[in-house]
XYZ file of C-alpha atoms in Angstrom:
648
model
C 17.668 0.807 10.970
C 20.891 -0.133 9.223
C 20.098 1.448 5.511
C 22.316 0.162 1.882
C 23.511 3.553 0.084
C 23.327 2.714 -3.171
C 25.517 3.836 -5.499
C 26.192 3.112 -9.511
C 29.197 2.224 -10.573
C 31.085 -0.583 -12.741
C 31.090 -0.896 -16.479
C 29.430 -3.850 -18.366
C 29.045 -4.570 -21.971
C 25.006 -3.730 -23.153
C 25.451 -7.335 -24.866
C 27.980 -9.798 -23.342
C 29.105 -12.918 -25.267
C 27.206 -16.210 -24.450
C 29.619 -18.755 -22.748
C 30.664 -21.216 -25.100
C 30.415 -24.753 -23.974
C 31.495 -28.456 -25.925
C 28.745 -28.822 -28.920
C 27.238 -31.563 -27.014
C 26.301 -30.172 -23.796
C 25.688 -26.990 -25.439
C 22.983 -28.936 -27.359
C 21.850 -30.720 -24.446
C 21.606 -27.245 -22.148
C 20.275 -25.445 -25.392
C 17.247 -26.967 -26.200
C 16.642 -27.779 -22.178
C 16.430 -24.007 -22.192
C 14.335 -23.674 -24.561
C 11.954 -25.741 -23.198
C 11.466 -24.331 -20.315
C 11.848 -20.856 -21.767
C 8.385 -22.149 -23.647
C 7.247 -23.101 -20.117
C 7.827 -20.308 -17.896
C 8.544 -17.057 -20.607
C 5.287 -18.044 -22.788
C 3.469 -18.936 -20.542
C 1.101 -15.881 -20.302
C 0.863 -14.763 -23.941
C -0.026 -18.485 -24.248
C -3.224 -18.232 -22.894
C -4.385 -15.463 -24.832
C -6.016 -17.185 -27.365
C -8.463 -18.288 -24.480
C -10.287 -14.108 -24.713
C -8.325 -12.221 -27.282
C -10.050 -13.368 -30.722
C -13.568 -13.191 -28.569
C -12.836 -10.015 -27.100
C -12.082 -8.309 -30.258
C -14.940 -9.648 -32.396
C -17.171 -8.635 -29.240
C -15.625 -4.878 -29.038
C -16.096 -4.298 -32.952
C -20.060 -6.045 -32.847
C -21.167 -4.640 -29.581
C -20.140 -1.170 -30.468
C -19.234 -0.893 -26.624
C -17.014 2.800 -27.354
C -18.416 2.999 -31.243
C -20.903 2.618 -33.887
C -21.638 -1.172 -33.673
C -20.120 -2.961 -36.873
C -21.754 -5.734 -38.571
C -20.125 -9.321 -38.053
C -18.924 -9.514 -41.336
C -15.886 -11.441 -43.751
C -14.007 -8.125 -43.727
C -14.561 -7.344 -40.300
C -13.025 -11.138 -38.923
C -10.222 -10.645 -41.563
C -9.709 -7.684 -40.559
C -9.005 -8.334 -36.793
C -7.347 -11.606 -37.109
C -4.959 -9.157 -39.403
C -4.585 -6.661 -36.599
C -3.850 -9.426 -34.081
C -0.817 -11.252 -36.481
C 0.352 -8.028 -36.803
C 0.225 -6.974 -33.310
C 2.471 -10.392 -32.422
C 4.838 -9.143 -35.424
C 5.458 -5.677 -34.900
C 5.161 -5.666 -30.819
C 6.604 -9.097 -29.611
C 8.825 -10.473 -32.966
C 9.987 -6.928 -34.023
C 10.474 -5.426 -30.432
C 10.872 -7.807 -27.530
C 12.387 -10.548 -29.277
C 14.939 -9.147 -31.944
C 15.551 -5.575 -30.196
C 15.367 -5.924 -26.577
C 16.707 -8.846 -25.698
C 19.582 -6.877 -26.612
C 19.692 -4.767 -24.049
C 20.812 -6.948 -21.266
C 22.795 -5.990 -17.910
C 25.274 -9.042 -18.030
C 22.721 -11.465 -18.919
C 19.790 -9.775 -17.434
C 16.901 -8.359 -18.380
C 13.447 -6.614 -17.062
C 12.367 -2.752 -16.837
C 14.534 -2.560 -13.524
C 17.692 -3.736 -15.285
C 16.780 -0.711 -17.877
C 16.679 1.479 -15.438
C 20.724 0.250 -14.173
C 21.374 0.582 -17.394
C 19.683 4.354 -18.744
C 22.078 5.756 -15.429
C 25.054 3.702 -16.205
C 24.897 5.779 -20.111
C 24.093 9.013 -18.123
C 26.602 8.389 -15.663
C 24.935 9.516 -12.764
C 21.644 8.866 -10.699
C 18.978 10.999 -12.667
C 15.700 11.012 -10.931
C 13.708 10.777 -14.176
C 14.941 7.650 -15.070
C 14.462 5.943 -11.455
C 11.208 7.500 -11.394
C 9.699 6.145 -15.338
C 11.156 2.456 -13.108
C 9.308 3.356 -10.484
C 6.173 3.662 -12.778
C 6.980 0.811 -14.883
C 7.619 -1.659 -11.715
C 4.140 -0.211 -9.860
C 2.306 -0.884 -13.504
C 3.878 -4.209 -13.378
C 2.114 -5.267 -10.100
C -0.977 -4.232 -11.358
C -0.386 -6.415 -14.252
C 0.865 -9.349 -11.736
C -2.495 -9.357 -9.978
C -4.830 -9.082 -12.997
C -2.762 -12.077 -14.826
C -3.639 -14.650 -12.654
C -7.231 -13.747 -12.295
C -8.278 -13.706 -16.222
C -6.156 -16.668 -16.880
C -7.954 -18.823 -14.468
C -11.290 -17.565 -14.989
C -10.926 -17.888 -18.844
C -9.470 -21.337 -18.621
C -12.873 -22.805 -16.439
C -15.353 -20.821 -18.566
C -14.708 -23.525 -20.901
C -16.716 -25.631 -18.568
C -19.907 -23.545 -19.550
C -19.725 -25.358 -22.890
C -19.210 -28.819 -21.921
C -22.524 -28.354 -19.242
C -24.406 -25.338 -18.930
C -24.837 -26.310 -15.004
C -21.407 -26.403 -14.693
C -21.320 -22.640 -14.690
C -22.102 -21.889 -11.287
C -19.110 -23.580 -10.561
C -16.947 -21.182 -12.404
C -16.252 -18.529 -9.863
C -15.797 -20.547 -6.768
C -13.452 -23.065 -8.838
C -11.559 -20.394 -9.831
C -10.921 -18.677 -6.085
C -10.079 -22.251 -4.884
C -7.197 -22.582 -7.745
C -6.207 -19.362 -7.189
C -6.140 -20.213 -3.059
C -4.350 -23.193 -4.053
C -1.811 -21.623 -6.625
C -0.568 -19.391 -3.770
C -0.508 -21.657 -0.815
C 2.304 -23.672 -2.012
C 4.190 -20.661 -3.037
C 6.315 -20.978 -0.256
C 7.454 -24.662 -1.220
C 9.305 -23.366 -3.795
C 8.826 -23.794 -7.742
C 11.612 -25.885 -8.572
C 9.650 -29.464 -8.697
C 6.420 -27.580 -10.321
C 8.754 -25.679 -12.828
C 9.865 -29.418 -14.640
C 6.386 -29.800 -15.946
C 6.037 -26.601 -16.919
C 7.906 -26.741 -20.206
C 6.374 -30.243 -21.228
C 3.210 -28.945 -20.279
C 2.806 -25.941 -22.258
C 4.677 -27.576 -24.710
C 1.480 -29.526 -25.338
C -0.349 -26.414 -24.762
C 0.901 -24.548 -27.865
C 0.830 -28.092 -30.329
C -3.015 -28.670 -29.408
C -3.830 -25.198 -29.828
C -2.094 -25.432 -33.240
C -3.563 -28.860 -34.471
C -6.516 -27.373 -33.007
C -6.187 -24.475 -35.178
C -5.447 -26.448 -38.454
C -8.321 -28.222 -38.149
C -10.305 -25.327 -38.759
C -8.217 -23.311 -41.200
C -9.699 -25.276 -43.877
C -13.327 -24.066 -42.846
C -12.464 -20.966 -44.748
C -8.587 -20.506 -46.465
C -9.532 -16.911 -46.962
C -8.575 -16.142 -43.202
C -4.536 -16.329 -44.640
C -5.084 -12.908 -46.316
C -4.807 -12.199 -42.870
C -1.049 -11.497 -43.016
C -1.617 -8.670 -45.475
C -1.927 -6.070 -43.021
C -3.448 -3.570 -45.582
C -7.090 -5.129 -43.999
C -6.532 -4.146 -40.401
C -5.459 -0.438 -41.459
C -8.135 -0.438 -44.138
C -10.231 -0.942 -41.195
C -8.923 1.369 -38.654
C -9.201 3.816 -41.138
C -12.852 3.097 -42.601
C -14.207 2.668 -38.880
C -12.412 5.328 -36.938
C -15.283 5.454 -34.613
C -14.829 1.067 -33.767
C -10.813 1.517 -33.848
C -10.286 2.204 -30.195
C -12.478 -0.179 -29.139
C -11.216 -2.717 -31.086
C -7.535 -1.644 -30.242
C -8.005 -2.013 -26.737
C -9.271 -5.824 -27.611
C -6.245 -6.727 -30.115
C -4.061 -5.786 -27.222
C -5.266 -8.639 -25.054
C -3.038 -10.652 -27.842
C 0.365 -10.105 -26.672
C -0.450 -9.220 -22.789
C 2.718 -11.713 -21.420
C 5.469 -10.064 -23.765
C 6.963 -8.325 -20.906
C 8.316 -11.620 -19.456
C 10.084 -12.184 -22.784
C 12.467 -9.165 -21.429
C 12.380 -10.216 -17.693
C 13.211 -13.566 -17.996
C 16.302 -13.256 -20.030
C 18.375 -14.210 -17.218
C 16.599 -17.261 -16.327
C 17.024 -19.031 -19.805
C 19.347 -16.760 -21.946
C 18.522 -14.704 -25.303
C 18.888 -17.467 -27.950
C 16.844 -20.089 -25.920
C 13.594 -17.401 -25.685
C 14.289 -16.502 -29.906
C 14.197 -19.870 -30.642
C 11.094 -20.901 -28.384
C 9.277 -17.879 -30.170
C 10.243 -18.699 -33.611
C 9.405 -22.454 -33.714
C 7.019 -23.076 -31.012
C 5.380 -20.045 -29.951
C 4.490 -17.799 -32.879
C 3.418 -20.708 -34.942
C 0.799 -22.234 -32.987
C -0.792 -18.786 -31.803
C -0.793 -17.300 -35.742
C -2.435 -20.781 -36.827
C -4.949 -20.844 -33.644
C -6.001 -16.931 -34.210
C -6.487 -18.250 -37.671
C -8.047 -21.260 -37.097
C -11.066 -18.985 -34.947
C -11.046 -16.676 -37.241
C -11.971 -19.373 -39.924
C -14.724 -21.036 -37.353
C -16.703 -17.664 -37.240
C -16.545 -16.777 -40.586
C -18.207 -20.685 -41.083
C -20.611 -20.822 -38.229
C -20.968 -16.865 -36.511
C -22.950 -17.720 -33.287
C -19.266 -19.334 -32.524
C -18.004 -16.256 -31.638
C -19.523 -16.725 -27.394
C -16.088 -18.849 -26.866
C -14.611 -19.261 -30.393
C -11.552 -21.256 -28.937
C -13.210 -23.787 -27.519
C -15.701 -24.266 -29.625
C -12.730 -24.991 -32.005
C -12.528 -28.750 -30.149
C -14.311 -31.631 -30.824
C -17.186 -32.675 -28.307
C -15.505 -35.601 -26.952
C -12.063 -33.483 -26.991
C -14.093 -30.354 -25.021
C -13.450 -31.725 -21.067
C -9.696 -33.004 -21.537
C -8.846 -29.050 -23.348
C -10.810 -27.599 -20.338
C -8.358 -29.282 -17.958
C -5.591 -28.295 -20.462
C -6.094 -24.452 -20.264
C -6.515 -24.848 -16.533
C -2.801 -26.303 -16.238
C -1.501 -23.964 -18.998
C -3.081 -20.978 -17.072
C -1.245 -22.008 -13.703
C 1.262 -22.140 -15.565
C 1.158 -18.464 -16.681
C -0.283 -17.318 -13.198
C 3.333 -18.980 -11.428
C 5.251 -16.768 -13.990
C 4.275 -13.893 -13.130
C 3.836 -14.693 -9.431
C 7.907 -15.242 -9.412
C 8.335 -12.079 -11.859
C 6.999 -10.096 -8.964
C 8.978 -11.737 -6.617
C 11.867 -10.707 -8.245
C 11.565 -7.392 -9.100
C 10.176 -6.674 -5.486
C 14.196 -8.222 -4.937
C 15.662 -6.199 -7.246
C 13.621 -2.785 -6.065
C 14.787 -3.582 -1.983
C 18.180 -4.075 -3.605
C 17.780 -0.646 -5.971
C 17.001 1.187 -2.558
C 12.997 1.856 -4.274
C 11.623 -0.864 -1.462
C 12.244 -0.569 2.165
C 13.972 -4.279 3.287
C 11.727 -7.382 2.719
C 11.930 -10.830 3.742
C 13.655 -13.115 1.395
C 13.454 -16.756 1.624
C 15.613 -18.877 -0.664
C 13.845 -22.186 -1.878
C 15.837 -23.769 -3.837
C 19.594 -24.597 -2.717
C 20.815 -24.653 -5.902
C 18.968 -21.748 -7.880
C 19.287 -18.423 -6.632
C 16.987 -17.202 -8.609
C 14.187 -19.507 -6.577
C 12.871 -16.644 -4.078
C 9.257 -16.633 -2.148
C 8.638 -13.173 -0.810
C 5.298 -13.977 1.838
C 4.089 -10.445 2.134
C 4.056 -9.976 -1.893
C 2.589 -13.580 -2.099
C -0.117 -12.717 0.347
C -0.763 -9.112 -0.899
C -0.958 -10.431 -4.510
C -3.143 -13.169 -3.545
C -5.580 -10.565 -1.793
C -5.631 -8.423 -4.418
C -6.311 -11.479 -7.080
C -9.160 -13.101 -4.938
C -10.818 -9.296 -4.619
C -10.504 -9.520 -8.305
C -12.204 -12.076 -9.385
C -15.247 -11.493 -7.027
C -15.357 -7.926 -7.708
C -15.515 -8.343 -11.688
C -16.944 -12.329 -11.918
C -16.120 -13.091 -15.392
C -12.526 -12.680 -17.711
C -15.161 -10.545 -20.252
C -15.297 -8.078 -17.022
C -11.970 -8.809 -16.384
C -10.677 -7.969 -19.671
C -11.458 -4.162 -19.806
C -8.886 -3.517 -16.937
C -5.946 -5.553 -18.666
C -4.619 -3.708 -21.015
C -3.475 -0.054 -19.090
C -1.051 -2.192 -16.911
C -0.057 -4.382 -19.489
C 0.917 -1.117 -22.016
C 1.716 1.398 -19.458
C 4.817 -1.305 -18.772
C 5.806 -1.294 -22.598
C 5.502 2.580 -22.962
C 8.002 2.581 -20.065
C 9.828 0.220 -21.548
C 10.548 1.322 -24.691
C 11.055 4.764 -22.997
C 13.970 3.705 -21.237
C 15.510 1.552 -24.223
C 15.392 4.709 -26.654
C 18.215 6.170 -23.896
C 20.022 2.904 -23.848
C 19.993 2.703 -27.805
C 20.852 6.285 -27.939
C 23.359 6.532 -25.447
C 25.214 3.030 -25.013
C 24.457 1.120 -28.395
C 26.068 4.381 -29.988
C 23.341 4.793 -32.095
C 22.807 8.414 -31.839
C 18.997 9.830 -31.330
C 18.356 9.400 -35.362
C 18.528 6.212 -36.081
C 16.916 5.708 -32.613
C 14.186 7.338 -33.604
C 13.517 5.973 -36.977
C 13.292 2.169 -35.400
C 11.854 2.748 -31.848
C 9.351 6.183 -32.698
C 7.140 3.839 -35.330
C 7.126 1.142 -31.787
C 6.618 4.058 -28.805
C 3.588 5.030 -31.197
C 1.944 1.761 -31.285
C 2.013 1.188 -27.466
C 0.616 4.324 -27.509
C -2.153 3.703 -29.773
C -2.896 0.741 -27.821
C -2.402 2.207 -24.617
C -4.676 5.336 -25.415
C -7.206 2.954 -26.890
C -7.008 1.007 -23.207
C -7.851 4.503 -21.620
C -11.223 4.482 -23.183
C -12.333 1.219 -20.897
C -11.049 3.565 -17.983
C -14.760 4.077 -16.097
C -15.357 -0.079 -17.134
C -12.517 -1.482 -14.510
C -9.624 0.109 -16.289
C -9.303 1.961 -13.732
C -8.390 -0.848 -11.359
C -4.672 -1.221 -12.492
C -4.088 2.279 -12.208
C -5.116 2.474 -8.445
C -2.885 -0.736 -7.869
C 0.165 0.633 -9.745
C -0.808 3.807 -8.169
C -0.192 3.120 -4.679
C 2.634 1.123 -5.093
C 3.827 4.308 -7.102
C 3.954 6.131 -4.124
C 5.101 3.798 -1.767
C 8.502 3.473 -3.664
C 8.142 7.671 -3.942
C 7.926 7.881 -0.419
C 10.728 5.673 0.242
C 12.942 7.076 -2.004
C 11.932 10.752 -0.898
C 12.214 9.364 2.620
C 15.378 7.900 2.738
C 16.808 10.855 0.898
C 15.648 13.183 3.764
C 16.324 10.947 6.298
C 20.105 11.096 4.775
C 20.553 14.528 4.800
C 19.202 15.164 8.522
C 21.296 12.712 9.897
C 24.176 13.837 8.207
C 24.274 17.339 9.184
C 24.646 15.833 12.690
C 27.215 13.021 12.190
C 31.113 13.228 13.016
C 33.299 12.875 10.505
C 35.111 9.777 10.437
C 38.720 10.812 9.862
C 38.069 13.199 12.621
C 36.927 10.726 15.205
C 40.006 8.506 14.747
C 42.601 10.960 14.933
C 40.949 11.952 18.441
C 41.070 8.563 19.224
C 44.695 8.576 18.863
C 45.746 11.023 20.979
C 43.073 10.233 23.902
C 43.050 5.854 23.554
C 39.978 4.637 25.196
C 40.326 0.780 26.890
C 40.670 -2.022 24.591
C 38.763 -4.925 24.266
C 39.878 -8.482 22.603
C 38.214 -9.156 19.448
C 37.004 -7.472 16.332
C 33.753 -4.784 16.149
C 31.979 -3.895 13.061
C 29.651 -1.301 12.694
C 27.466 -0.930 9.850
C 26.775 2.342 8.169
C 25.149 3.990 4.672
C 28.131 6.805 4.552
C 31.347 5.555 5.098
C 33.017 9.121 5.937
C 30.767 9.571 8.790
C 31.132 7.764 12.240
C 28.367 5.687 12.651
C 26.022 6.178 15.770
C 26.244 2.911 16.819
C 30.451 3.537 17.462
C 29.649 7.011 18.645
C 26.932 5.327 21.089
C 29.516 2.393 22.206
C 31.926 4.737 22.493
C 29.575 7.199 24.922
C 28.034 4.297 26.798
C 30.698 1.725 27.447
C 33.956 3.500 27.021
C 35.525 0.791 25.105
C 37.145 0.111 21.558
C 38.105 -2.952 20.245
C 41.238 -4.221 19.031
C 40.039 -3.895 15.032
C 37.348 -1.937 14.260
C 35.458 -2.152 10.729
C 33.126 0.083 9.363
C 30.871 -1.198 6.866
C 29.314 -0.119 3.882
C 27.419 -2.214 1.887
C 26.650 -1.038 -1.934
C 24.379 -2.039 -4.401
C 25.414 -1.662 -7.707
C 23.706 -1.343 -11.255
C 24.910 -5.025 -12.147
C 22.906 -7.890 -11.632
C 26.234 -10.335 -9.628
C 28.872 -8.590 -8.517
C 32.338 -11.330 -8.963
C 33.590 -12.378 -5.430
C 37.277 -10.858 -6.709
C 35.281 -7.437 -7.002
C 33.218 -7.779 -4.191
C 35.268 -6.422 -1.500
C 37.403 -2.565 -1.180
C 39.583 -2.511 1.831
C 40.961 0.398 2.736
C 43.366 0.491 6.621
C 42.475 4.021 8.582
C 44.585 4.682 11.412
C 45.912 2.500 14.060
C 42.941 0.065 14.216
C 39.959 0.888 12.241
C 39.487 -0.533 8.971
C 36.648 0.905 5.976
C 35.369 -2.194 3.915
C 32.781 -1.936 1.754
C 31.093 -5.059 0.255
C 29.572 -4.313 -3.484
C 26.477 -6.801 -4.607
C 24.391 -6.780 -7.783
C 20.762 -5.918 -7.591
C 20.209 -9.861 -8.668
C 21.857 -10.784 -4.921
C 20.751 -10.787 -1.374
C 23.569 -9.927 0.888
C 25.330 -12.310 2.583
C 27.586 -9.838 5.131
C 29.847 -12.953 7.016
C 30.352 -14.728 3.861
C 31.402 -12.051 2.358
C 33.971 -10.737 4.851
C 35.407 -13.990 4.618
C 36.637 -13.135 1.303
C 38.705 -10.797 3.656
C 41.512 -13.587 4.349
C 42.650 -13.593 1.117
C 44.217 -10.976 1.034
C 45.726 -10.863 5.007
C 42.118 -9.772 7.123
C 42.499 -12.272 10.099
C 38.113 -12.718 10.026
C 36.819 -14.712 12.830
C 33.039 -14.749 13.226
C 33.322 -16.091 16.505
C 35.023 -13.387 17.601
C 33.310 -10.556 16.160
C 30.600 -8.483 16.912
C 28.420 -6.667 14.952
C 27.218 -3.252 15.833
C 23.650 -2.157 14.251
C 21.831 1.536 14.810
C 17.796 1.070 15.088
C 17.092 4.122 13.949
C 13.117 5.127 16.151
C 11.925 7.386 13.297
C 9.287 10.298 14.656
C 7.571 13.013 12.111
C 9.337 16.413 11.838
C 7.391 19.446 12.551
C 9.089 20.543 9.254
C 10.093 18.130 6.935
C 9.954 17.774 3.614
C 7.088 15.650 3.320
C 3.559 16.590 3.922
C 2.480 14.817 7.534
C 0.377 11.708 5.441
C 3.366 10.834 3.356
C 5.700 10.743 6.904
C 3.672 8.649 8.693
C 3.548 6.937 5.538
C 7.678 6.990 5.834
C 7.892 5.767 9.219
C 5.516 2.732 8.631
C 7.700 1.446 5.686
C 10.254 1.876 8.166
C 8.624 -0.486 10.810
C 7.807 -3.149 8.505
C 11.076 -3.460 6.969
C 12.740 -6.374 7.712
C 14.939 -7.329 10.279
C 18.986 -6.135 9.089
C 20.247 -9.276 10.663
C 18.069 -11.289 8.477
C 18.491 -9.111 5.660
C 22.214 -9.525 5.684
C 22.151 -12.954 6.941
C 24.156 -11.558 10.461
C 24.240 -14.698 12.846
C 21.747 -13.220 15.836
C 23.665 -14.427 18.759
C 27.475 -12.137 17.093
C 24.510 -8.666 16.969
C 24.484 -5.474 19.225
C 21.458 -3.174 18.215
C 22.236 0.618 19.521
C 18.892 2.418 18.998
C 18.515 6.255 18.060
C 15.684 8.708 17.436
C 15.922 10.629 14.805
C 13.115 13.059 13.007
C 12.439 13.061 9.267
């Protein structure tokens, strides 16, 4: 098993300047990216009006976790105020204004923050890594719930078209979700071309429906005054947690803003939010509020009841398409996150398939896809409706947001030079909002809130087991390894028989002799003309330029130590990386080169640093790792595998 050894190195500005383009080219590219951002980045948050207003009012009037409050004018305006200010503070201020600045050479996301935080500290910090693992694990919980709740909430509009359609909602949702996951292997490129225009139509429709009803009661505009929201929380403390646990549904999907930074860039995401997304969401919520004030019975499904009867069926179809876009965004997000986790060494190697010849970011991970499908189908069957699933939604979302905010505080304080005081003054109020939303969702723990925690818990245990197990394995093998320089000196004094060609030995530690080299000398008693000790490093930057990709050191008569570096958004390609050496005078012919890999057979030790169950889990993860030949994209006909047995 040829492992990757992750190191933290390099220096990148936390906010890299954007490339300057000719005006006409810039305008075309900019507006294309903005349209794409509307489709992909805001697909999730754009479907929140389907259920956020309904669930918040039902939480207050139903008294799930507090004293029921009558459906009054004051209540509706207070709820609208909370929804609007959640969007303003959490999305506009925290994500759009602040966090989009915390990029790593243009890339965003919670694992990017881990890389930035570790660089700010100047070392690989275990607490920072564990926070990153927690954020990533919670994202998987979110990724399982988003497709289920989104598609269900859209199809539930069919019940308003005709009550007899109710029996088709569940099987219809399952059919759509299974089809969605089944086509992932074909790539998202063709589908993505429709995402922007389709979601733009969705936002325009939402804004139009809202405007149609705001005139029902102009007092809903008072909701922009934060006094109404705050005063309700103060005067009705018993209901406050139930209210906030549903208000947070309005900002689900905000993490996608930051995670998709590398795909669209900072400015297109900001412009899309300010000109299209926020106005459409605000108008729609205000319209729902005015409708509920004029017709309290409409609270059963205020979003779809905004539409006149003749528009209801087309709106259900459009909503279903919009939820598929939202689901697609979170599915591809899970692929990207997993790829980053593998490169950062917190998950074993997984098979990555590229679905586009031109866009490196369009990838497909079969195991992640089918695991997600199993989780989504299970959730749909277990909960059966979007209202039931709403209870399970918030914990994953705000758990991830709390982790993101904490990591951002570290980056702002150390990398940006803000210092603890300035960082605290700006970020502590935002962190308190996240913690308040998270704690209000914990009230719903037994109503389904345990689901994302269980999913996140499973992924966290897997990641922690992999990190801990690889560290123990590295330390154990290091004790019995032969220092590389000593071996070179021994071979110079007593040279073995030479054979033509180049031998490349992959290792995670360039200072010790690779096991495959020792076995080759022991059993074949030969040495190649050229011998390369190759280490593949994962850097804490998204991508590494070709001029910085390779480092070479000549050691002794026929040995070279070579380091190939890749960013956490890249997939290593060893032959292509070694081809760069030709420019540095090192002749490399793939057809005269043999790659020696050490495949380790791992057994649990009687005395281990982990419990037996964790030993067995680590061994299972190691066995499930994709083949190093495929992962490093080495031609299969040039590989020699040497087996060794180790205990962990």
